[in-house]
Amino acid sequence: RKEVEQDPGPFNVPEGATVAFNCTYSNSASQSFFWYRQDCRKEPKLLMSVYSSGNEDGRFTAQLNRASQYISLLIRDSKLSDSATYLCVVNPSLGNAGKSTFGDGTTLTVKP
Amino acid sequence: NAGVTQTPKFQVLKTGQSMTLQCAQDMNHNSMYWYRQDPGMGLRLIYYSASEGTTDKGEVPNGYNVSRLNKREFSLRLESAAPSQTSVYFCASNRDRGETQYFGPGTRLLVL
């Protein structure tokens, strides 16, 4: 079983739709979590951190469920420009320096 | 403030040739990383450096060596390139383990 698993998709949604992605992780001691966005042939860029209490940034909402060991990303009112691959990142407990684990990504295509 | 820079952007090698990929960051980050990303796949950690003077193997270190030249620079060397090393190579850095990673634009390497 992979340490971090994402549904690869692709998710094809119309503009204005709400879409949600989940990411499960296996290490219950994981400390910090992020969502990154990667456009085709470009470097990954931070979308948002994921806090225990959940956090929102405009149309994007990230949540963490430690009991079930998953994080989620909700995108409301999808725009064409949201088309990208979304990567979840899980960071280890202290003492395991540097070994962040990236999911393989979920591809989203937003269509007119 | 350039962030993370990588050179070269593109490179074509013949099997058996050697080359060094350069990475530099100007954010005074302690930790630096080298990843590879194969088409349609996620990021895989090759090597990382948690702080100046230290380096450690990641998930796929075979065929590579690294040097943390100073706090700013972290190079990746292929001693004898193989077609299986055709990939996009990303360098990243962060202030400390568990924090947001910032990525360079990548080096696209083709080994014939």
Short mmCIF file of C-alpha atoms in Angstrom, two decimals:
data_model
loop_
_atom_site.label_atom_id
_atom_site.label_comp_id
_atom_site.label_asym_id
_atom_site.label_seq_id
_atom_site.Cartn_x
_atom_site.Cartn_y
_atom_site.Cartn_z
CA ARG A 1 0.00 0.00 0.00
CA LYS A 2 1.32 3.47 -0.87
CA GLU A 3 2.00 5.91 1.97
CA VAL A 4 -0.15 8.54 0.29
CA GLU A 5 -2.94 7.67 -2.13
CA GLN A 6 -5.02 9.85 -4.38
CA ASP A 7 -7.70 9.05 -6.91
CA PRO A 8 -5.89 9.85 -10.18
CA GLY A 9 -9.07 10.87 -11.95
CA PRO A 10 -9.37 12.49 -14.36
CA PHE A 11 -12.21 14.55 -13.01
CA ASN A 12 -14.03 16.28 -15.86
CA VAL A 13 -16.48 18.89 -14.61
CA PRO A 14 -18.38 21.82 -16.14
CA GLU A 15 -17.64 25.39 -15.17
CA GLY A 16 -19.41 26.34 -11.97
CA ALA A 17 -19.42 22.81 -10.57
CA THR A 18 -18.25 21.83 -7.11
CA VAL A 19 -15.62 19.11 -7.00
CA ALA A 20 -13.88 17.36 -4.13
CA PHE A 21 -10.70 15.32 -3.92
CA ASN A 22 -9.55 13.07 -1.14
CA CYS A 23 -6.08 11.92 -0.16
CA THR A 24 -5.46 9.12 2.31
CA TYR A 25 -2.24 8.58 4.23
CA SER A 26 -0.94 5.59 6.14
CA ASN A 27 1.35 7.13 8.79
CA SER A 28 -0.81 8.15 11.72
CA ALA A 29 2.09 10.20 13.16
CA SER A 30 2.21 12.54 10.17
CA GLN A 31 2.55 16.15 11.23
CA SER A 32 1.72 18.53 8.42
CA PHE A 33 -0.26 18.44 5.23
CA PHE A 34 -0.47 20.52 2.06
CA TRP A 35 -2.22 20.72 -1.27
CA TYR A 36 -0.12 21.71 -4.29
CA ARG A 37 -1.21 22.54 -7.79
CA GLN A 38 0.80 21.49 -10.84
CA ASP A 39 0.07 22.80 -14.31
CA CYS A 40 1.17 20.80 -17.32
CA ARG A 41 4.98 20.68 -17.62
CA LYS A 42 5.42 23.18 -14.79
CA GLU A 43 6.68 22.95 -11.23
CA PRO A 44 4.31 22.21 -8.34
CA LYS A 45 3.17 25.29 -6.44
CA LEU A 46 1.61 25.50 -3.01
CA LEU A 47 -2.15 25.87 -3.11
CA MET A 48 -2.85 25.75 0.59
CA SER A 49 -1.79 24.22 3.87
CA VAL A 50 -4.23 21.95 5.67
CA TYR A 51 -4.91 22.74 9.30
CA SER A 52 -6.59 20.53 11.88
CA SER A 53 -9.49 22.94 12.17
CA GLY A 54 -9.95 23.12 8.40
CA ASN A 55 -9.23 26.19 6.35
CA GLU A 56 -10.72 28.12 3.49
CA ASP A 57 -9.20 30.35 0.85
CA GLY A 58 -11.80 31.84 -1.46
CA ARG A 59 -13.36 28.99 -3.43
CA PHE A 60 -11.02 26.39 -1.93
CA THR A 61 -11.58 24.53 1.33
CA ALA A 62 -9.14 22.05 2.83
CA GLN A 63 -9.93 19.67 5.66
CA LEU A 64 -8.04 17.12 7.72
CA ASN A 65 -9.56 14.04 9.29
CA ARG A 66 -6.93 12.50 11.56
CA ALA A 67 -9.18 9.71 12.79
CA SER A 68 -9.73 8.38 9.27
CA GLN A 69 -6.32 9.58 8.03
CA TYR A 70 -7.33 11.61 5.04
CA ILE A 71 -7.25 15.17 3.81
CA SER A 72 -9.69 16.69 1.37
CA LEU A 73 -9.83 19.61 -1.05
CA LEU A 74 -13.13 21.15 -2.10
CA ILE A 75 -13.32 23.53 -5.04
CA ARG A 76 -16.52 25.51 -5.44
CA ASP A 77 -17.69 27.34 -8.57
CA SER A 78 -14.99 25.75 -10.75
CA LYS A 79 -13.24 27.95 -13.29
CA LEU A 80 -11.51 26.92 -16.51
CA SER A 81 -8.26 28.08 -14.90
CA ASP A 82 -8.65 25.46 -12.15
CA SER A 83 -7.74 22.77 -14.68
CA ALA A 84 -4.53 21.23 -13.32
CA THR A 85 -3.19 18.31 -11.35
CA TYR A 86 -3.62 18.57 -7.58
CA LEU A 87 -1.01 16.91 -5.38
CA CYS A 88 -1.39 16.19 -1.70
CA VAL A 89 1.71 16.21 0.47
CA VAL A 90 2.11 14.53 3.82
CA ASN A 91 5.04 15.34 6.06
CA PRO A 92 6.44 12.91 8.56
CA SER A 93 6.77 13.09 12.27
CA LEU A 94 9.78 14.90 13.64
CA GLY A 95 12.96 12.85 13.39
CA ASN A 96 12.30 11.70 9.88
CA ALA A 97 13.66 14.81 8.29
CA GLY A 98 13.03 15.54 4.69
CA LYS A 99 10.94 12.58 3.70
CA SER A 100 7.82 14.35 2.63
CA THR A 101 5.58 12.10 0.60
CA PHE A 102 3.74 13.37 -2.43
CA GLY A 103 0.65 11.72 -3.80
CA ASP A 104 0.64 10.94 -7.51
CA GLY A 105 -1.93 13.66 -8.10
CA THR A 106 -5.54 14.05 -9.19
CA THR A 107 -6.16 15.58 -12.59
CA LEU A 108 -8.99 18.06 -12.94
CA THR A 109 -10.33 19.36 -16.23
CA VAL A 110 -12.94 22.09 -16.11
CA LYS A 111 -14.90 22.43 -19.34
CA PRO A 112 -16.99 25.32 -20.65
CA ASN B 1 14.38 37.41 -5.09
CA ALA B 2 14.54 34.61 -7.66
CA GLY B 3 13.40 31.78 -5.36
CA VAL B 4 14.71 28.42 -6.61
CA THR B 5 16.64 28.39 -9.87
CA GLN B 6 17.79 25.37 -11.88
CA THR B 7 20.17 24.96 -14.77
CA PRO B 8 20.03 23.79 -17.45
CA LYS B 9 16.36 23.90 -18.50
CA PHE B 10 16.81 21.17 -21.12
CA GLN B 11 19.52 18.61 -21.80
CA VAL B 12 20.01 15.73 -24.19
CA LEU B 13 22.63 13.14 -23.27
CA LYS B 14 23.87 9.95 -24.82
CA THR B 15 23.96 6.79 -22.73
CA GLY B 16 27.09 6.75 -20.58
CA GLN B 17 27.64 10.51 -20.55
CA SER B 18 27.79 12.40 -17.28
CA MET B 19 26.35 15.71 -16.25
CA THR B 20 25.56 17.84 -13.22
CA LEU B 21 22.25 19.57 -12.61
CA GLN B 22 22.58 22.78 -10.66
CA CYS B 23 20.13 24.20 -8.13
CA ALA B 24 20.32 27.36 -6.07
CA GLN B 25 17.93 29.11 -3.68
CA ASP B 26 18.07 32.62 -2.30
CA MET B 27 15.54 32.21 0.52
CA ASN B 28 18.06 31.21 3.20
CA HIS B 29 16.40 27.79 3.44
CA ASN B 30 18.03 25.01 5.42
CA SER B 31 16.68 22.02 3.52
CA MET B 32 16.93 21.19 -0.16
CA TYR B 33 15.62 18.31 -2.27
CA TRP B 34 15.94 16.65 -5.65
CA TYR B 35 12.93 14.92 -7.21
CA ARG B 36 12.27 13.24 -10.51
CA GLN B 37 8.90 13.11 -12.22
CA ASP B 38 8.25 10.66 -15.02
CA PRO B 39 5.40 11.24 -17.49
CA GLY B 40 2.00 10.84 -15.86
CA MET B 41 3.52 9.99 -12.52
CA GLY B 42 4.12 11.62 -9.18
CA LEU B 43 7.27 13.07 -7.70
CA ARG B 44 9.87 10.69 -6.37
CA LEU B 45 12.55 11.88 -3.96
CA ILE B 46 16.10 11.17 -5.13
CA TYR B 47 18.20 12.81 -2.44
CA TYR B 48 17.73 15.52 0.13
CA SER B 49 19.83 17.71 2.37
CA ALA B 50 18.26 18.59 5.70
CA SER B 51 20.94 21.18 6.40
CA GLU B 52 24.24 22.42 5.04
CA GLY B 53 26.81 19.64 5.21
CA THR B 54 24.38 16.74 5.29
CA THR B 55 22.82 14.65 2.54
CA ASP B 56 20.59 11.59 2.65
CA LYS B 57 19.11 9.14 0.19
CA GLY B 58 15.51 9.34 -0.81
CA GLU B 59 13.32 6.80 -2.54
CA VAL B 60 15.28 6.42 -5.81
CA PRO B 61 18.98 7.31 -5.27
CA ASN B 62 20.62 4.72 -7.51
CA GLY B 63 22.63 6.24 -10.35
CA TYR B 64 22.83 9.68 -8.74
CA ASN B 65 25.11 11.61 -6.43
CA VAL B 66 24.60 14.96 -4.76
CA SER B 67 26.65 17.75 -3.25
CA ARG B 68 25.42 20.42 -0.87
CA LEU B 69 28.04 22.94 -1.88
CA ASN B 70 26.89 25.57 0.61
CA LYS B 71 23.61 26.69 2.09
CA ARG B 72 22.41 28.05 -1.25
CA GLU B 73 23.43 25.35 -3.69
CA PHE B 74 22.57 21.66 -4.09
CA SER B 75 23.75 19.83 -7.19
CA LEU B 76 22.73 16.47 -8.64
CA ARG B 77 25.19 14.44 -10.68
CA LEU B 78 24.57 11.61 -13.11
CA GLU B 79 27.87 9.76 -13.51
CA SER B 80 26.82 7.48 -16.35
CA ALA B 81 23.45 8.41 -17.79
CA ALA B 82 20.97 5.69 -18.76
CA PRO B 83 17.73 5.93 -20.79
CA SER B 84 15.81 5.10 -17.59
CA GLN B 85 16.96 8.46 -16.22
CA THR B 86 14.98 10.33 -18.86
CA SER B 87 12.71 12.47 -16.73
CA VAL B 88 11.95 15.95 -15.45
CA TYR B 89 14.09 16.85 -12.45
CA PHE B 90 12.83 19.30 -9.86
CA CYS B 91 14.82 20.90 -7.10
CA ALA B 92 12.98 22.21 -4.03
CA SER B 93 13.81 23.90 -0.76
CA ASN B 94 12.17 24.79 2.53
CA ARG B 95 13.12 26.53 5.71
CA ASP B 96 12.85 23.37 7.73
CA ARG B 97 11.38 19.90 7.54
CA GLY B 98 7.62 19.83 7.54
CA GLU B 99 7.26 23.28 6.02
CA THR B 100 6.15 24.36 2.56
CA GLN B 101 8.51 23.35 -0.20
CA TYR B 102 9.29 25.78 -3.02
CA PHE B 103 10.17 24.28 -6.37
CA GLY B 104 12.44 25.31 -9.19
CA PRO B 105 11.17 25.29 -12.81
CA GLY B 106 12.67 21.89 -13.55
CA THR B 107 15.25 20.39 -15.89
CA ARG B 108 13.99 18.23 -18.73
CA LEU B 109 16.51 15.49 -19.43
CA LEU B 110 16.46 13.09 -22.36
CA VAL B 111 18.95 10.23 -22.41
CA LEU B 112 19.31 8.52 -25.76
#
